[in-house]
Amino acid sequence: AAHSTHSWLRRLLLVDETRLAEVVIGATGELVGCTVADLRFFDRYGAAILAVQRRGDGTTTVLNMGSLRLRAGDGLLLACPPSFVDAHCDDAAFALVKDVAHYAPVRSSRAAVAVGLTVLMVASTAATGGAGVELLTAALVCAGTML
């Protein structure tokens, strides 16, 4: 089960529209006392839990998220689709649902270009032994191209 959650998380994070959201587990919601695995949280909400904050414990990541038993007041950082906040803002399971401000989603559509430019940069510097094209110059050309 953990493997499938991690593969879904990877797929979710590579989608250009993925957002981060914060939720707080409500005191009277149906999630209190249940484990993430029992709830099938990802299947149920289409969101992956990235981190948990408990009162007085600070923010932590949990290696075995499925065994985490949710408590009222737990704060969860989620990777989710853009529709999550609107879809769950009135959900009784959550006392608070909000987007994380200033989060820019990963732009995976440019990943191939970035990798290609990095390989070209290193190859051009290595081929000339640093005499023809300095690494800094090549890096600046690559950065300018990505903009």
PDB file of C-alpha atoms in Angstrom:
ATOM      1  CA  ALA A   1       0.000   0.000   0.000  1.00  0.00           C
ATOM      2  CA  ALA A   2       2.844   2.405   0.810  1.00  0.00           C
ATOM      3  CA  HIS A   3       4.403   1.765  -2.595  1.00  0.00           C
ATOM      4  CA  SER A   4       1.168   2.688  -4.407  1.00  0.00           C
ATOM      5  CA  THR A   5       0.844   5.880  -2.345  1.00  0.00           C
ATOM      6  CA  HIS A   6       4.403   6.892  -3.201  1.00  0.00           C
ATOM      7  CA  SER A   7       3.837   6.282  -6.929  1.00  0.00           C
ATOM      8  CA  TRP A   8       0.617   8.327  -6.790  1.00  0.00           C
ATOM      9  CA  LEU A   9       2.514  11.051  -4.947  1.00  0.00           C
ATOM     10  CA  ARG A  10       5.206  11.130  -7.609  1.00  0.00           C
ATOM     11  CA  ARG A  11       2.561  11.354 -10.336  1.00  0.00           C
ATOM     12  CA  LEU A  12       0.667  14.037  -8.425  1.00  0.00           C
ATOM     13  CA  LEU A  13       3.775  16.164  -7.899  1.00  0.00           C
ATOM     14  CA  LEU A  14       4.698  16.013 -11.582  1.00  0.00           C
ATOM     15  CA  VAL A  15       1.368  17.451 -12.724  1.00  0.00           C
ATOM     16  CA  ASP A  16       1.656  21.164 -13.479  1.00  0.00           C
ATOM     17  CA  GLU A  17      -1.624  21.876 -11.693  1.00  0.00           C
ATOM     18  CA  THR A  18      -0.710  20.251  -8.373  1.00  0.00           C
ATOM     19  CA  ARG A  19      -1.196  22.560  -5.397  1.00  0.00           C
ATOM     20  CA  LEU A  20      -0.291  22.473  -1.739  1.00  0.00           C
ATOM     21  CA  ALA A  21      -3.043  22.845   0.833  1.00  0.00           C
ATOM     22  CA  GLU A  22      -3.212  22.921   4.614  1.00  0.00           C
ATOM     23  CA  VAL A  23      -6.030  21.245   6.489  1.00  0.00           C
ATOM     24  CA  VAL A  24      -6.790  20.899  10.182  1.00  0.00           C
ATOM     25  CA  ILE A  25      -8.654  17.794  11.339  1.00  0.00           C
ATOM     26  CA  GLY A  26     -11.992  18.805  12.879  1.00  0.00           C
ATOM     27  CA  ALA A  27     -12.897  17.879  16.456  1.00  0.00           C
ATOM     28  CA  THR A  28     -16.132  16.140  15.526  1.00  0.00           C
ATOM     29  CA  GLY A  29     -15.196  14.829  12.090  1.00  0.00           C
ATOM     30  CA  GLU A  30     -15.220  11.202  11.049  1.00  0.00           C
ATOM     31  CA  LEU A  31     -11.431  11.195  10.586  1.00  0.00           C
ATOM     32  CA  VAL A  32     -10.598  11.464  14.298  1.00  0.00           C
ATOM     33  CA  GLY A  33      -9.145   8.201  15.636  1.00  0.00           C
ATOM     34  CA  CYS A  34      -8.735   6.585  12.219  1.00  0.00           C
ATOM     35  CA  THR A  35      -5.443   5.718  10.575  1.00  0.00           C
ATOM     36  CA  VAL A  36      -4.546   7.124   7.179  1.00  0.00           C
ATOM     37  CA  ALA A  37      -4.465   3.573   5.778  1.00  0.00           C
ATOM     38  CA  ASP A  38      -7.914   2.697   7.152  1.00  0.00           C
ATOM     39  CA  LEU A  39      -9.324   5.848   5.581  1.00  0.00           C
ATOM     40  CA  ARG A  40      -7.586   5.241   2.241  1.00  0.00           C
ATOM     41  CA  PHE A  41      -6.912   8.975   2.434  1.00  0.00           C
ATOM     42  CA  PHE A  42      -5.488   9.363  -1.072  1.00  0.00           C
ATOM     43  CA  ASP A  43      -8.310   7.391  -2.687  1.00  0.00           C
ATOM     44  CA  ARG A  44     -10.916   9.258  -0.666  1.00  0.00           C
ATOM     45  CA  TYR A  45      -9.624  12.822  -1.089  1.00  0.00           C
ATOM     46  CA  GLY A  46      -7.266  12.657  -4.074  1.00  0.00           C
ATOM     47  CA  ALA A  47      -4.596  14.254  -1.895  1.00  0.00           C
ATOM     48  CA  ALA A  48      -1.313  12.967  -0.504  1.00  0.00           C
ATOM     49  CA  ILE A  49      -0.204  13.829   3.029  1.00  0.00           C
ATOM     50  CA  LEU A  50       3.311  15.297   2.951  1.00  0.00           C
ATOM     51  CA  ALA A  51       3.711  16.367   6.596  1.00  0.00           C
ATOM     52  CA  VAL A  52       1.820  16.433   9.889  1.00  0.00           C
ATOM     53  CA  GLN A  53       1.815  18.987  12.673  1.00  0.00           C
ATOM     54  CA  ARG A  54       0.562  18.023  16.104  1.00  0.00           C
ATOM     55  CA  ARG A  55       0.037  20.466  18.939  1.00  0.00           C
ATOM     56  CA  GLY A  56       3.352  20.915  20.700  1.00  0.00           C
ATOM     57  CA  ASP A  57       5.192  18.472  18.425  1.00  0.00           C
ATOM     58  CA  GLY A  58       6.142  20.785  15.559  1.00  0.00           C
ATOM     59  CA  THR A  59       5.979  19.775  11.914  1.00  0.00           C
ATOM     60  CA  THR A  60       7.177  16.282  11.138  1.00  0.00           C
ATOM     61  CA  THR A  61       7.184  13.870   8.279  1.00  0.00           C
ATOM     62  CA  VAL A  62       6.080  10.342   9.056  1.00  0.00           C
ATOM     63  CA  LEU A  63       7.901   7.444   7.413  1.00  0.00           C
ATOM     64  CA  ASN A  64       4.917   5.110   7.678  1.00  0.00           C
ATOM     65  CA  MET A  65       2.079   7.535   6.977  1.00  0.00           C
ATOM     66  CA  GLY A  66      -0.463   4.715   6.768  1.00  0.00           C
ATOM     67  CA  SER A  67      -0.072   3.931  10.470  1.00  0.00           C
ATOM     68  CA  LEU A  68      -0.661   7.539  11.537  1.00  0.00           C
ATOM     69  CA  ARG A  69      -3.779   7.783  13.709  1.00  0.00           C
ATOM     70  CA  LEU A  70      -5.391  11.171  13.131  1.00  0.00           C
ATOM     71  CA  ARG A  71      -6.331  13.393  16.055  1.00  0.00           C
ATOM     72  CA  ALA A  72      -8.516  16.474  16.273  1.00  0.00           C
ATOM     73  CA  GLY A  73      -6.370  19.513  15.633  1.00  0.00           C
ATOM     74  CA  ASP A  74      -3.755  17.709  13.514  1.00  0.00           C
ATOM     75  CA  GLY A  75      -2.499  19.955  10.762  1.00  0.00           C
ATOM     76  CA  LEU A  76      -1.794  18.219   7.460  1.00  0.00           C
ATOM     77  CA  LEU A  77       0.190  19.531   4.501  1.00  0.00           C
ATOM     78  CA  LEU A  78      -1.293  18.029   1.346  1.00  0.00           C
ATOM     79  CA  ALA A  79      -0.298  17.753  -2.306  1.00  0.00           C
ATOM     80  CA  CYS A  80      -3.630  17.965  -4.097  1.00  0.00           C
ATOM     81  CA  PRO A  81      -5.418  19.015  -7.278  1.00  0.00           C
ATOM     82  CA  PRO A  82      -6.499  22.673  -7.620  1.00  0.00           C
ATOM     83  CA  SER A  83     -10.142  21.754  -6.941  1.00  0.00           C
ATOM     84  CA  PHE A  84      -9.418  20.320  -3.469  1.00  0.00           C
ATOM     85  CA  VAL A  85      -9.867  23.522  -1.424  1.00  0.00           C
ATOM     86  CA  ASP A  86     -13.194  24.440  -3.026  1.00  0.00           C
ATOM     87  CA  ALA A  87     -14.450  20.859  -2.856  1.00  0.00           C
ATOM     88  CA  HIS A  88     -13.669  20.426   0.858  1.00  0.00           C
ATOM     89  CA  CYS A  89     -13.969  23.908   2.383  1.00  0.00           C
ATOM     90  CA  ASP A  90     -17.337  22.952   3.925  1.00  0.00           C
ATOM     91  CA  ASP A  91     -16.371  19.349   4.748  1.00  0.00           C
ATOM     92  CA  ALA A  92     -17.132  18.595   8.418  1.00  0.00           C
ATOM     93  CA  ALA A  93     -14.024  16.393   8.581  1.00  0.00           C
ATOM     94  CA  PHE A  94     -11.853  19.514   8.445  1.00  0.00           C
ATOM     95  CA  ALA A  95     -11.870  22.557  10.724  1.00  0.00           C
ATOM     96  CA  LEU A  96      -9.772  24.490   8.201  1.00  0.00           C
ATOM     97  CA  VAL A  97      -8.943  24.055   4.524  1.00  0.00           C
ATOM     98  CA  LYS A  98      -6.739  26.559   2.708  1.00  0.00           C
ATOM     99  CA  ASP A  99      -4.245  26.876  -0.119  1.00  0.00           C
ATOM    100  CA  VAL A 100      -0.596  27.317   0.774  1.00  0.00           C
ATOM    101  CA  ALA A 101       0.347  30.844  -0.243  1.00  0.00           C
ATOM    102  CA  HIS A 102       3.289  31.434  -2.575  1.00  0.00           C
ATOM    103  CA  TYR A 103       3.566  27.849  -3.791  1.00  0.00           C
ATOM    104  CA  ALA A 104       4.603  27.483  -7.421  1.00  0.00           C
ATOM    105  CA  PRO A 105       3.832  24.070  -8.912  1.00  0.00           C
ATOM    106  CA  VAL A 106       6.567  22.072 -10.623  1.00  0.00           C
ATOM    107  CA  ARG A 107       6.707  22.816 -14.337  1.00  0.00           C
ATOM    108  CA  SER A 108       7.551  19.320 -15.548  1.00  0.00           C
ATOM    109  CA  SER A 109       6.951  20.302 -19.174  1.00  0.00           C
ATOM    110  CA  ARG A 110      10.344  22.073 -19.154  1.00  0.00           C
ATOM    111  CA  ALA A 111      12.257  19.219 -17.493  1.00  0.00           C
ATOM    112  CA  ALA A 112      13.535  17.712 -20.775  1.00  0.00           C
ATOM    113  CA  VAL A 113      14.797  21.105 -21.922  1.00  0.00           C
ATOM    114  CA  ALA A 114      16.577  21.673 -18.588  1.00  0.00           C
ATOM    115  CA  VAL A 115      18.254  18.253 -18.696  1.00  0.00           C
ATOM    116  CA  GLY A 116      19.301  18.752 -22.330  1.00  0.00           C
ATOM    117  CA  LEU A 117      20.776  22.168 -21.624  1.00  0.00           C
ATOM    118  CA  THR A 118      22.648  20.854 -18.571  1.00  0.00           C
ATOM    119  CA  VAL A 119      24.186  18.023 -20.613  1.00  0.00           C
ATOM    120  CA  LEU A 120      25.116  20.489 -23.378  1.00  0.00           C
ATOM    121  CA  MET A 121      26.656  22.855 -20.826  1.00  0.00           C
ATOM    122  CA  VAL A 122      28.822  20.166 -19.233  1.00  0.00           C
ATOM    123  CA  ALA A 123      29.790  18.646 -22.597  1.00  0.00           C
ATOM    124  CA  SER A 124      30.814  21.993 -24.105  1.00  0.00           C
ATOM    125  CA  THR A 125      32.917  22.846 -21.063  1.00  0.00           C
ATOM    126  CA  ALA A 126      34.528  19.390 -20.956  1.00  0.00           C
ATOM    127  CA  ALA A 127      35.228  19.300 -24.703  1.00  0.00           C
ATOM    128  CA  THR A 128      37.184  22.545 -24.587  1.00  0.00           C
ATOM    129  CA  GLY A 129      38.857  21.807 -21.268  1.00  0.00           C
ATOM    130  CA  GLY A 130      37.446  25.046 -19.936  1.00  0.00           C
ATOM    131  CA  ALA A 131      39.578  27.044 -22.398  1.00  0.00           C
ATOM    132  CA  GLY A 132      36.881  27.727 -25.002  1.00  0.00           C
ATOM    133  CA  VAL A 133      33.742  27.892 -22.891  1.00  0.00           C
ATOM    134  CA  GLU A 134      33.967  28.543 -19.182  1.00  0.00           C
ATOM    135  CA  LEU A 135      31.455  26.786 -16.943  1.00  0.00           C
ATOM    136  CA  LEU A 136      30.032  30.067 -15.620  1.00  0.00           C
ATOM    137  CA  THR A 137      29.438  31.397 -19.117  1.00  0.00           C
ATOM    138  CA  ALA A 138      27.788  28.146 -20.203  1.00  0.00           C
ATOM    139  CA  ALA A 139      25.604  28.151 -17.067  1.00  0.00           C
ATOM    140  CA  LEU A 140      24.472  31.733 -17.704  1.00  0.00           C
ATOM    141  CA  VAL A 141      23.597  30.913 -21.343  1.00  0.00           C
ATOM    142  CA  CYS A 142      21.590  27.878 -20.175  1.00  0.00           C
ATOM    143  CA  ALA A 143      19.790  29.887 -17.487  1.00  0.00           C
ATOM    144  CA  GLY A 144      18.900  32.604 -19.992  1.00  0.00           C
ATOM    145  CA  THR A 145      17.587  30.004 -22.420  1.00  0.00           C
ATOM    146  CA  MET A 146      15.307  28.522 -19.741  1.00  0.00           C
ATOM    147  CA  LEU A 147      13.682  31.899 -19.087  1.00  0.00           C
TER     148      LEU A 147
END
